[in-house]
Coordinates of C-alpha atoms in Angstrom, one line a residue:
X238 CA 0.0 0.0 0.0
X239 CA 1.2 3.5 -0.8
X240 CA 2.3 5.4 2.3
X241 CA 0.6 8.8 2.5
X242 CA 1.9 10.2 5.8
X243 CA 4.8 12.0 4.1
X244 CA 4.7 14.8 1.5
X245 CA 7.2 15.9 -1.1
X246 CA 9.2 18.0 1.4
X247 CA 9.6 15.0 3.7
X248 CA 10.7 12.8 0.9
X249 CA 13.2 15.4 -0.4
X250 CA 14.6 15.6 3.2
X251 CA 14.8 11.8 3.2
X252 CA 16.8 11.8 0.0
X253 CA 19.3 14.4 1.3
X254 CA 19.6 12.6 4.6
X255 CA 20.2 9.2 3.1
X256 CA 23.0 10.6 0.9
X257 CA 24.6 12.3 3.9
X258 CA 24.5 9.2 6.0
X259 CA 26.0 7.0 3.3
X260 CA 28.8 9.6 2.6
X261 CA 29.6 11.0 6.1
X262 CA 28.3 8.6 8.7
X263 CA 28.6 5.0 7.6
X264 CA 32.4 5.2 6.9
X265 CA 33.2 6.4 10.4
X266 CA 30.4 4.8 12.4
X267 CA 32.6 1.9 13.6
X268 CA 35.0 4.4 15.2
X269 CA 32.1 6.1 17.0
X270 CA 30.8 2.7 18.2
X271 CA 34.3 1.8 19.6
X272 CA 34.5 5.2 21.3
X273 CA 31.0 5.0 22.8
X274 CA 30.0 8.4 21.5
X275 CA 30.1 10.6 18.4
X276 CA 32.6 13.4 18.1
X277 CA 31.4 16.7 19.5
X278 CA 32.1 18.5 16.2
X279 CA 29.7 16.2 14.4
X280 CA 26.9 18.2 16.0
X281 CA 28.3 21.3 14.2
X282 CA 27.9 19.4 11.0
X283 CA 24.3 18.5 11.8
X284 CA 23.7 22.1 12.6
X285 CA 25.2 23.2 9.2
X286 CA 23.0 20.6 7.5
X287 CA 19.9 22.2 9.1
X288 CA 18.9 19.1 11.1
X289 CA 18.6 21.0 14.4
X290 CA 16.6 23.9 13.1
X291 CA 13.7 22.3 11.2
X292 CA 11.2 23.0 14.0
X293 CA 12.8 26.2 15.3
X294 CA 11.0 29.4 14.3
X295 CA 12.6 31.4 11.5
X296 CA 13.4 34.5 13.7
X297 CA 15.8 32.3 15.7
X298 CA 17.6 30.8 12.7
X299 CA 15.4 27.8 12.0
X300 CA 13.1 26.7 9.2
X301 CA 9.9 27.3 11.1
X302 CA 8.3 23.9 10.3
X303 CA 5.8 22.5 12.8
X304 CA 5.7 18.9 11.7
X305 CA 7.3 16.1 13.7
X306 CA 7.4 14.0 10.6
X307 CA 10.9 15.3 9.7
X308 CA 12.2 13.8 12.9
X309 CA 10.4 10.6 12.0
X310 CA 12.2 10.5 8.7
X311 CA 15.5 10.9 10.5
X312 CA 14.7 7.9 12.8
X313 CA 13.8 5.8 9.8
X314 CA 16.9 6.6 7.8
X315 CA 19.3 6.0 10.8
X316 CA 17.6 2.7 11.4
X317 CA 17.8 1.8 7.8
X318 CA 21.5 2.4 7.7
X319 CA 22.2 0.8 11.1
X320 CA 23.7 4.1 12.4
X321 CA 23.1 6.6 15.2
X322 CA 23.6 10.3 15.6
X323 CA 24.4 9.8 19.3
X324 CA 22.6 12.0 21.8
X325 CA 21.5 14.6 19.3
X326 CA 18.0 13.0 19.1
X327 CA 17.3 14.2 22.7
X328 CA 18.5 17.7 21.7
X329 CA 15.7 18.1 19.2
X330 CA 13.0 15.5 19.9
X331 CA 12.9 16.0 23.7
X332 CA 14.4 19.4 24.6
X333 CA 13.1 21.6 21.8
X334 CA 9.4 21.3 22.7
X335 CA 10.1 22.6 26.2
X336 CA 12.1 25.6 24.9
X337 CA 9.4 26.5 22.3
X338 CA 6.5 26.1 24.7
X339 CA 7.9 27.6 28.0
X340 CA 10.9 29.8 27.3
X341 CA 10.5 33.5 27.4
X342 CA 11.3 35.7 24.4
X343 CA 14.5 36.7 26.1
X344 CA 15.5 33.0 26.7
X345 CA 14.6 32.0 23.1
X346 CA 16.9 34.8 21.7
X347 CA 19.6 33.7 24.0
X348 CA 19.4 29.9 23.5
X349 CA 17.8 29.0 20.1
X350 CA 20.4 30.4 17.6
X351 CA 23.2 28.3 19.2
X352 CA 20.7 25.4 19.5
X353 CA 20.2 25.5 15.7
X354 CA 23.9 25.6 14.9
X355 CA 24.9 22.9 17.3
X356 CA 27.2 25.2 19.3
X357 CA 25.0 24.7 22.3
X358 CA 23.7 21.1 22.8
X359 CA 20.8 20.4 25.2
X360 CA 19.9 17.4 27.3
X361 CA 17.2 16.8 29.8
X362 CA 17.6 15.3 33.3
X363 CA 14.6 13.7 34.8
X364 CA 15.5 10.2 36.1
X365 CA 17.3 9.8 39.4
X366 CA 18.9 6.8 41.1
X367 CA 16.2 4.9 42.8
X368 CA 13.2 6.7 41.3
X369 CA 12.9 5.4 37.7
X370 CA 9.5 6.1 36.2
X371 CA 8.3 7.7 39.5
X372 CA 9.2 11.3 38.6
X373 CA 7.2 12.7 41.5
X374 CA 9.6 11.0 43.8
X375 CA 12.6 13.0 42.7
X376 CA 14.9 14.3 45.4
X377 CA 17.0 16.8 43.6
X378 CA 16.3 20.2 45.1
X379 CA 16.7 23.8 44.0
X380 CA 16.5 26.3 46.8
X381 CA 15.9 30.0 46.0
X382 CA 18.6 32.2 47.5
X383 CA 17.8 34.8 50.1
X384 CA 18.3 37.7 47.7
X385 CA 16.1 35.9 45.0
X386 CA 18.8 36.1 42.3
X387 CA 19.5 32.4 41.9
X388 CA 18.6 28.9 42.8
X389 CA 21.0 26.6 44.6
X390 CA 20.8 23.2 43.0
X391 CA 21.8 19.9 44.8
X392 CA 21.2 16.3 43.8
X393 CA 22.0 13.7 41.2
X394 CA 20.5 12.3 38.0
X395 CA 21.2 9.2 36.0
X396 CA 20.6 7.7 32.5
X397 CA 21.0 11.2 31.0
X398 CA 21.3 10.8 27.2
X399 CA 23.5 13.4 25.7
X400 CA 24.8 14.2 29.2
X401 CA 28.5 14.0 28.3
X402 CA 28.4 16.5 25.4
X403 CA 25.6 18.8 26.7
X404 CA 26.2 22.5 27.1
X405 CA 22.9 23.1 28.7
X406 CA 20.7 20.6 30.6
X407 CA 17.0 21.0 31.5
X408 CA 17.1 19.8 35.1
X409 CA 13.9 18.8 36.9
X410 CA 14.2 19.7 40.6
X411 CA 12.1 20.3 43.6
X412 CA 11.7 24.0 44.4
X413 CA 9.0 23.3 47.0
X414 CA 7.8 20.3 49.0
X415 CA 5.1 18.1 47.7
X416 CA 1.7 18.5 49.3
X417 CA -0.5 15.7 50.9
X418 CA -3.0 16.3 48.1
X419 CA -0.5 16.4 45.3
X420 CA 2.9 14.8 45.4
X421 CA 3.6 16.1 41.9
X422 CA 3.5 19.7 43.1
X423 CA 6.8 21.6 43.6
X424 CA 8.8 20.5 40.6
X425 CA 10.4 23.1 38.4
X426 CA 12.6 23.1 35.3
X427 CA 16.0 24.8 35.3
X428 CA 18.1 25.3 32.3
X429 CA 21.6 24.7 33.8
X430 CA 24.9 25.8 32.2
X431 CA 27.2 22.7 32.4
X432 CA 30.2 25.0 33.0
X433 CA 28.7 26.0 36.3
X434 CA 30.8 25.4 39.5
X435 CA 29.5 22.3 41.3
X436 CA 28.1 20.7 38.1
X437 CA 29.8 17.4 37.4
X438 CA 29.5 14.7 34.8
X439 CA 30.1 11.3 36.4
X440 CA 30.4 8.0 34.7
X441 CA 29.7 7.7 31.0
X442 CA 27.5 4.7 31.4
X443 CA 28.4 1.3 29.8
X444 CA 25.1 0.4 28.1
X445 CA 24.0 -2.9 26.5
X446 CA 23.0 -1.0 23.4
X447 CA 22.9 2.5 21.9
X448 CA 26.6 2.4 22.2
X449 CA 27.2 5.7 20.2
X450 CA 24.9 7.6 22.4
X451 CA 26.7 9.3 25.4
X452 CA 24.6 8.5 28.5
X453 CA 25.9 9.8 31.8
X454 CA 25.4 10.3 35.5
X455 CA 25.2 13.9 36.6
X456 CA 25.6 15.5 40.0
X457 CA 25.0 19.0 41.4
X458 CA 26.7 20.4 44.5
X459 CA 25.5 23.9 45.3
X460 CA 25.2 24.8 41.7
X461 CA 24.1 28.4 41.3
X462 CA 21.4 28.8 38.6
X463 CA 20.2 32.3 37.8
X464 CA 16.5 32.9 38.2
X465 CA 16.6 34.0 34.5
X466 CA 17.2 30.4 33.6
X467 CA 14.0 29.1 35.2
X468 CA 11.9 27.5 32.3
X469 CA 8.2 28.2 32.6
X470 CA 6.6 28.9 36.0
X471 CA 8.0 27.7 39.3
X472 CA 6.5 24.5 40.7
X473 CA 4.6 23.6 37.5
X474 CA 7.3 21.4 36.0
X475 CA 5.5 18.1 36.4
X476 CA 2.6 19.3 34.3
X477 CA 5.1 20.4 31.6
X478 CA 6.7 17.0 31.6
X479 CA 3.2 15.4 31.2
X480 CA 2.3 17.6 28.3
X481 CA 5.5 16.6 26.3
X482 CA 5.5 12.9 27.1
X483 CA 3.2 11.9 24.2
X484 CA 5.7 13.4 21.7
X485 CA 8.5 11.5 23.4
X486 CA 6.6 8.3 23.3
X487 CA 5.7 8.8 19.7
X488 CA 9.3 9.3 18.9
X489 CA 10.1 5.9 20.6
X490 CA 7.3 4.3 18.6
X491 CA 8.6 5.6 15.3
X492 CA 12.1 4.4 16.2
X493 CA 10.9 0.9 17.2
X494 CA 8.9 0.6 13.9
X495 CA 12.0 1.8 11.9
X496 CA 14.2 -0.8 13.7
X497 CA 11.8 -3.6 13.0
X498 CA 11.6 -2.6 9.3
X499 CA 15.4 -2.5 9.1
X500 CA 15.7 -5.9 10.8
X501 CA 13.5 -7.4 8.1
X502 CA 15.6 -5.8 5.4
X503 CA 18.8 -7.0 7.0
X504 CA 17.5 -10.6 7.3
X505 CA 16.0 -10.6 3.8
X506 CA 19.4 -9.6 2.3
X507 CA 21.3 -12.1 4.5
X508 CA 19.2 -15.2 3.8
X509 CA 19.5 -14.7 0.1
X510 CA 23.3 -14.6 0.3
X511 CA 23.9 -17.3 2.9
X512 CA 23.8 -20.9 1.8
X513 CA 23.4 -24.1 3.9
X514 CA 23.1 -27.6 2.7
X515 CA 23.8 -26.4 -0.8
X516 CA 21.1 -23.8 -1.2
X517 CA 20.3 -20.3 0.0
X518 CA 18.7 -20.0 3.4
X519 CA 15.9 -18.1 1.7
X520 CA 14.9 -21.2 -0.2
X521 CA 13.6 -23.0 3.0
X522 CA 9.9 -22.7 3.7
X523 CA 10.6 -21.8 7.4
X524 CA 12.6 -18.8 6.3
X525 CA 9.9 -17.6 4.0
X526 CA 7.2 -18.1 6.6
X527 CA 9.2 -16.3 9.3
X528 CA 10.0 -13.3 7.2
X529 CA 6.4 -13.1 5.9
X530 CA 5.1 -13.1 9.4
X531 CA 7.6 -10.4 10.4
X532 CA 6.7 -8.3 7.3
X533 CA 3.0 -8.5 8.4
X534 CA 3.8 -7.3 11.9
X535 CA 5.9 -4.4 10.5
X536 CA 3.1 -3.4 8.2
X537 CA 0.7 -3.2 11.2
X538 CA 3.3 -1.2 13.2
X539 CA 3.7 1.2 10.2
X540 CA -0.1 1.8 10.2
X541 CA -0.1 2.6 13.9
X542 CA 2.9 4.9 13.6
X543 CA 1.4 6.8 10.6
X544 CA -1.9 7.3 12.3
X545 CA -0.1 8.6 15.4
X546 CA 2.1 11.0 13.3
X547 CA -1.0 12.5 11.7
X548 CA -2.7 12.9 15.0
X549 CA 0.3 14.6 16.5
X550 CA 0.7 17.1 13.7
X551 CA -3.0 17.9 14.1
X552 CA -2.5 18.4 17.9
X553 CA -4.9 15.5 18.6
X554 CA -2.6 12.8 19.9
X555 CA -3.6 11.9 23.5
X556 CA -1.4 10.5 26.2
X557 CA -3.3 7.2 26.0
X558 CA -3.0 7.0 22.2
X559 CA 0.8 7.7 22.4
X560 CA 1.1 5.1 25.1
X561 CA -0.8 2.6 23.0
X562 CA 1.4 3.3 19.9
X563 CA 4.6 2.9 22.0
X564 CA 3.4 -0.3 23.6
X565 CA 2.4 -1.9 20.3
X566 CA 5.4 -0.9 18.2
X567 CA 8.0 -1.7 20.8
X568 CA 6.5 -5.2 21.4
X569 CA 6.4 -5.8 17.6
X570 CA 10.0 -4.7 17.2
X571 CA 11.0 -7.0 20.1
X572 CA 9.5 -10.0 18.3
X573 CA 10.5 -9.1 14.8
X574 CA 14.2 -8.3 15.6
X575 CA 14.5 -11.5 17.6
X576 CA 13.2 -13.6 14.8
X577 CA 15.4 -11.9 12.2
X578 CA 18.4 -12.4 14.4
X579 CA 17.5 -16.1 14.5
X580 CA 17.6 -16.3 10.7
X581 CA 21.2 -15.1 10.8
X582 CA 22.2 -18.1 12.9
X583 CA 25.5 -17.7 14.8
X584 CA 26.5 -14.6 12.8
X585 CA 23.5 -12.8 14.2
X586 CA 25.2 -12.9 17.6
X587 CA 28.3 -11.1 16.2
X588 CA 28.4 -7.3 16.7
X589 CA 29.9 -6.9 13.2
X590 CA 26.5 -7.6 11.9
X591 CA 23.9 -4.8 12.2
X592 CA 21.2 -7.2 13.4
X593 CA 23.2 -7.9 16.6
X594 CA 23.5 -4.2 17.4
X595 CA 19.9 -3.7 16.5
X596 CA 18.9 -6.4 18.9
X597 CA 20.8 -4.7 21.8
X598 CA 19.7 -1.2 20.8
X599 CA 16.0 -2.2 20.7
X600 CA 15.8 -3.6 24.2
X601 CA 15.6 -0.2 25.9
X602 CA 12.5 0.8 23.9
X603 CA 10.3 -1.1 26.4
X604 CA 11.9 0.7 29.3
X605 CA 12.7 4.4 28.6
X606 CA 10.0 7.0 28.1
X607 CA 7.9 4.9 30.5
X608 CA 8.1 1.1 30.7
X609 CA 5.6 -1.1 28.9
X610 CA 3.9 -1.7 32.3
X611 CA 3.4 2.1 32.7
X612 CA 2.0 2.3 29.2
X613 CA -0.6 -0.4 30.1
X614 CA -1.5 1.6 33.2
X615 CA -2.1 4.8 31.2
X616 CA -4.2 2.9 28.6
X617 CA -6.2 1.1 31.3
X618 CA -6.9 4.4 33.0
X619 CA -8.2 5.9 29.7
X620 CA -10.6 2.9 29.5
X621 CA -12.0 3.7 32.9
X622 CA -10.4 0.7 34.5

């Protein structure tokens, strides 16, 4: 069936992006994989290419597009080539919506031009050791100074994607105690300069997958954050997080679908080249049936993703619908990638083959952005259960 979710502009972007990945990323991706992160100056290259500015308003140096579909194309093309742009996905997909929605005009003028160019990379710090998906249980604090000029930030965060290279981090912290009626009250968002005294990047975490994405532990010891760097209103941070989670989960759903589609492609190519017992693996009925079943699941995931992309661009994607899309596509990707790895036999377990890396990369999709169990809770609640 013809896919109608993308228009000519999206497809032109895809063509440019595919050529860029093949020429500039594929040849050096092995080096990035070994290093566990992409080079910092690669983000300048992405800035020059216009990747970071697509959804940034024109007055701040961007292209002024409102569609999330360009980011979806980026996810699909990276998965297709078996590469990653490191922590830059967080820069645009997660951080930009907060800056566009809650930053003051002065803050936008100060931050967005360098955001577009890649000279100032953003990350967002929500998760803390011991809290996981329970964001209301965070313990990082930001106390307003007596003279009211700055906050004093103390605490720690973990699993922060882009945390090594980040120049600014949107830190979620308690500026007031939770109330008996609302334990979510009292959380604020502070845009912290990573050069600040008392700000420290701890371990670059050694992950199972997503090896080229720099993921770190962060700590804050009496970090002074100017009140001018408060994002949005004080104590309303949790509601801001909730409003942006559907987009984050849609992004994960798109990525999971793209990974599943890539897995089928990798397996299809492999089984036609590999021979056993004197004939191609593709000639066996089991191979044909397995790949056919995987293709059917990927087709269903594509339909779910496309419907969610349309709903998001229309401003109609609900939290429950985003949760449903994430739950379905990540479970599909889990099944499909596992079956496609099996078709590779022993070679599927070798990291030199993209299917092995895809298998490791995919596993986190059912954890971050809210676990599958949390997605089920959200969906059940929307059903009145």
